[in-house]
GROMACS .gro file of C-alpha atoms in nm:
model
  193
    1MET     CA    1   0.000   0.000   0.000
    2LYS     CA    2   0.134   0.344  -0.093
    3GLN     CA    3   0.249   0.560   0.197
    4ILE     CA    4   0.208   0.934   0.185
    5VAL     CA    5   0.260   1.210   0.441
    6PHE     CA    6  -0.025   1.442   0.538
    7ALA     CA    7   0.115   1.788   0.614
    8THR     CA    8  -0.108   1.880   0.907
    9ASN     CA    9  -0.089   1.922   1.283
   10ASN     CA   10  -0.470   1.892   1.312
   11PRO     CA   11  -0.563   1.552   1.462
   12HIS     CA   12  -0.928   1.590   1.353
   13LYS     CA   13  -0.827   1.632   0.987
   14LEU     CA   14  -0.586   1.339   1.014
   15ASP     CA   15  -0.856   1.110   1.157
   16GLU     CA   16  -1.108   1.223   0.893
   17ILE     CA   17  -0.867   1.163   0.601
   18ARG     CA   18  -0.757   0.825   0.738
   19ALA     CA   19  -1.121   0.717   0.765
   20ILE     CA   20  -1.189   0.820   0.405
   21VAL     CA   21  -0.882   0.641   0.256
   22LYS     CA   22  -0.881   0.337   0.486
   23GLY     CA   23  -0.753   0.027   0.310
   24ARG     CA   24  -0.642   0.220   0.001
   25LEU     CA   25  -0.357   0.445   0.119
   26GLU     CA   26  -0.142   0.460   0.431
   27VAL     CA   27  -0.147   0.819   0.553
   28LEU     CA   28   0.148   0.912   0.773
   29SER     CA   29   0.127   1.198   1.020
   30LEU     CA   30   0.407   1.445   1.083
   31ALA     CA   31   0.463   1.268   1.417
   32ASP     CA   32   0.504   0.936   1.229
   33ILE     CA   33   0.801   1.086   1.043
   34ASN     CA   34   0.933   1.283   1.345
   35LEU     CA   35   0.873   1.623   1.188
   36SER     CA   36   0.762   1.908   1.406
   37GLY     CA   37   0.733   2.282   1.375
   38ASP     CA   38   0.487   2.544   1.266
   39ILE     CA   39   0.375   2.486   0.911
   40PRO     CA   40   0.353   2.815   0.719
   41GLU     CA   41   0.006   2.926   0.610
   42THR     CA   42   0.035   3.281   0.480
   43ALA     CA   43  -0.105   3.265   0.126
   44ASP     CA   44  -0.421   3.455   0.029
   45THR     CA   45  -0.596   3.156  -0.134
   46LEU     CA   46  -0.686   2.805  -0.017
   47ALA     CA   47  -0.478   2.653  -0.299
   48GLY     CA   48  -0.185   2.877  -0.209
   49ASN     CA   49  -0.195   2.770   0.156
   50ALA     CA   50  -0.228   2.400   0.069
   51LEU     CA   51   0.071   2.420  -0.167
   52GLN     CA   52   0.274   2.619   0.085
   53LYS     CA   53   0.218   2.354   0.355
   54ALA     CA   54   0.297   2.062   0.122
   55ARG     CA   55   0.612   2.232  -0.008
   56TRP     CA   56   0.731   2.289   0.350
   57VAL     CA   57   0.709   1.915   0.426
   58LYS     CA   58   0.861   1.816   0.091
   59GLU     CA   59   1.158   2.052   0.141
   60LYS     CA   60   1.225   1.921   0.492
   61THR     CA   61   1.182   1.548   0.419
   62GLY     CA   62   1.195   1.482   0.046
   63LEU     CA   63   0.888   1.258   0.092
   64ASP     CA   64   0.577   1.260  -0.124
   65CYS     CA   65   0.311   1.446   0.069
   66PHE     CA   66  -0.015   1.632   0.058
   67ALA     CA   67  -0.174   1.916   0.250
   68ASP     CA   68  -0.513   2.077   0.256
   69ASP     CA   69  -0.670   2.407   0.335
   70THR     CA   70  -1.036   2.463   0.399
   71GLY     CA   71  -1.242   2.777   0.413
   72LEU     CA   72  -1.599   2.863   0.499
   73MET     CA   73  -1.737   3.128   0.266
   74VAL     CA   74  -2.053   3.305   0.382
   75ASP     CA   75  -2.250   3.505   0.125
   76ALA     CA   76  -2.381   3.766   0.372
   77LEU     CA   77  -2.022   3.829   0.489
   78ASP     CA   78  -1.887   3.881   0.135
   79GLY     CA   79  -1.722   3.538   0.133
   80GLN     CA   80  -1.560   3.571   0.473
   81PRO     CA   81  -1.398   3.415   0.670
   82GLY     CA   82  -1.248   3.223   0.373
   83VAL     CA   83  -0.875   3.159   0.418
   84PHE     CA   84  -0.903   3.306   0.769
   85SER     CA   85  -1.163   3.050   0.884
   86ALA     CA   86  -0.936   2.894   1.150
   87ARG     CA   87  -0.838   3.237   1.289
   88TYR     CA   88  -1.168   3.417   1.237
   89ALA     CA   89  -1.207   3.526   1.600
   90GLY     CA   90  -0.838   3.614   1.642
   91GLU     CA   91  -0.490   3.465   1.619
   92HIS     CA   92  -0.515   3.225   1.916
   93CYS     CA   93  -0.889   3.163   1.913
   94SER     CA   94  -1.063   2.831   1.970
   95PRO     CA   95  -1.316   2.671   1.734
   96ALA     CA   96  -1.585   2.769   1.986
   97ASP     CA   97  -1.470   3.133   1.962
   98ASN     CA   98  -1.505   3.118   1.582
   99VAL     CA   99  -1.856   2.968   1.606
  100ALA     CA  100  -1.962   3.234   1.860
  101LYS     CA  101  -1.831   3.515   1.638
  102MET     CA  102  -2.005   3.372   1.331
  103LEU     CA  103  -2.337   3.337   1.515
  104ASP     CA  104  -2.306   3.695   1.642
  105GLU     CA  105  -2.225   3.837   1.298
  106MET     CA  106  -2.511   3.642   1.138
  107LYS     CA  107  -2.778   3.708   1.404
  108ASN     CA  108  -2.974   3.960   1.193
  109GLU     CA  109  -2.903   3.807   0.851
  110THR     CA  110  -3.178   3.644   0.644
  111ASN     CA  111  -2.937   3.529   0.370
  112ARG     CA  112  -2.763   3.240   0.544
  113ARG     CA  113  -2.612   3.078   0.230
  114ALA     CA  114  -2.259   2.949   0.274
  115ARG     CA  115  -2.019   2.695   0.131
  116PHE     CA  116  -1.723   2.498   0.253
  117VAL     CA  117  -1.433   2.452   0.011
  118THR     CA  118  -1.131   2.225   0.060
  119VAL     CA  119  -0.826   2.228  -0.165
  120ILE     CA  120  -0.578   1.940  -0.140
  121ALA     CA  121  -0.228   1.992  -0.279
  122LEU     CA  122  -0.030   1.680  -0.366
  123ILE     CA  123   0.344   1.672  -0.432
  124GLU     CA  124   0.482   1.352  -0.583
  125GLY     CA  125   0.842   1.378  -0.691
  126ASN     CA  126   0.855   1.728  -0.837
  127LYS     CA  127   0.495   1.733  -0.967
  128GLU     CA  128   0.230   1.942  -0.791
  129THR     CA  129  -0.142   1.873  -0.837
  130THR     CA  130  -0.446   2.024  -0.663
  131PHE     CA  131  -0.796   1.886  -0.603
  132GLU     CA  132  -1.101   2.082  -0.488
  133GLY     CA  133  -1.414   1.976  -0.303
  134ARG     CA  134  -1.711   2.197  -0.226
  135VAL     CA  135  -2.038   2.165  -0.038
  136ASP     CA  136  -2.310   2.429  -0.038
  137GLY     CA  137  -2.539   2.489   0.256
  138GLU     CA  138  -2.635   2.743   0.518
  139ILE     CA  139  -2.535   2.882   0.855
  140LEU     CA  140  -2.775   2.773   1.128
  141CYS     CA  141  -2.906   3.014   1.393
  142GLN     CA  142  -2.777   2.795   1.675
  143PRO     CA  143  -2.545   2.495   1.713
  144ASP     CA  144  -2.682   2.151   1.626
  145GLY     CA  145  -2.498   1.834   1.735
  146ASP     CA  146  -2.176   1.773   1.921
  147GLY     CA  147  -1.965   1.582   1.669
  148GLY     CA  148  -1.720   1.704   1.408
  149PHE     CA  149  -1.503   2.009   1.463
  150GLY     CA  150  -1.467   2.372   1.365
  151TYR     CA  151  -1.787   2.520   1.221
  152ASP     CA  152  -1.959   2.180   1.191
  153PRO     CA  153  -2.223   2.259   1.460
  154ILE     CA  154  -2.356   2.559   1.265
  155PHE     CA  155  -2.318   2.443   0.902
  156LYS     CA  156  -2.606   2.249   0.742
  157PRO     CA  157  -2.530   2.113   0.395
  158GLU     CA  158  -2.801   2.125   0.126
  159GLU     CA  159  -2.813   1.746   0.116
  160SER     CA  160  -2.919   1.717   0.479
  161THR     CA  161  -3.175   1.834   0.732
  162TYR     CA  162  -2.913   1.867   1.007
  163SER     CA  163  -2.562   1.998   1.065
  164PHE     CA  164  -2.230   1.825   1.002
  165ALA     CA  165  -2.190   1.801   1.381
  166ALA     CA  166  -2.512   1.598   1.410
  167MET     CA  167  -2.394   1.342   1.152
  168SER     CA  168  -2.191   1.027   1.197
  169SER     CA  169  -1.840   1.054   1.054
  170ASP     CA  170  -1.943   0.825   0.766
  171GLU     CA  171  -2.245   1.045   0.683
  172LYS     CA  172  -2.031   1.359   0.692
  173ASN     CA  173  -1.746   1.210   0.488
  174ALA     CA  174  -1.991   1.098   0.217
  175ILE     CA  175  -2.093   1.457   0.134
  176SER     CA  176  -1.835   1.690   0.291
  177HIS     CA  177  -1.600   1.924   0.108
  178ARG     CA  178  -1.298   1.735   0.245
  179GLY     CA  179  -1.454   1.402   0.149
  180ARG     CA  180  -1.515   1.523  -0.207
  181ALA     CA  181  -1.162   1.664  -0.248
  182THR     CA  182  -1.013   1.350  -0.091
  183ARG     CA  183  -1.200   1.116  -0.325
  184LYS     CA  184  -1.060   1.306  -0.627
  185PHE     CA  185  -0.711   1.293  -0.473
  186VAL     CA  186  -0.731   0.920  -0.391
  187GLU     CA  187  -0.869   0.830  -0.735
  188TYR     CA  188  -0.581   1.019  -0.896
  189ILE     CA  189  -0.316   0.847  -0.682
  190LEU     CA  190  -0.463   0.498  -0.718
  191GLN     CA  191  -0.474   0.530  -1.099
  192LYS     CA  192  -0.097   0.577  -1.091
  193HIS     CA  193  -0.002   0.303  -0.842
   0.00000   0.00000   0.00000
């Protein structure tokens, strides 16, 4: 089975990706390869951030790797928080802080349309490839469910009557932005190996 490094320090993302690719790819964490440090994330696009993170790991290890970046784009907030989704409520904020800020900013909005977008950047040898997944939905008025992470309690995809946080991981992975991007990425890799 092909091994590939996932350039992330986020254990939730690592668990989610491993569940999606189980039995098809062996995804190594940064801890598995004894790599630590702050991964740069300073680009102004999701693709730019994903490539920046993958390049950082590739330069330090020489190993084939991939990275992702995800953003929540809210129509009523002119596409914000976008690339700043993880730091929406400030540099050292928690996911709960981000959810609270989003609920506060959306409290008087009737247009609650939003979308999650994930871009995965793959580096194999010296070739870089990106894959995008998107799910459209809406921002709820209050949290629903206690699973998932990040904005999952307040994001309801079009394909469902409840939030990502109220779904099982299998239900979420079947329709999520990360699931969609990951399936494209896995299909691409498996065609080659």
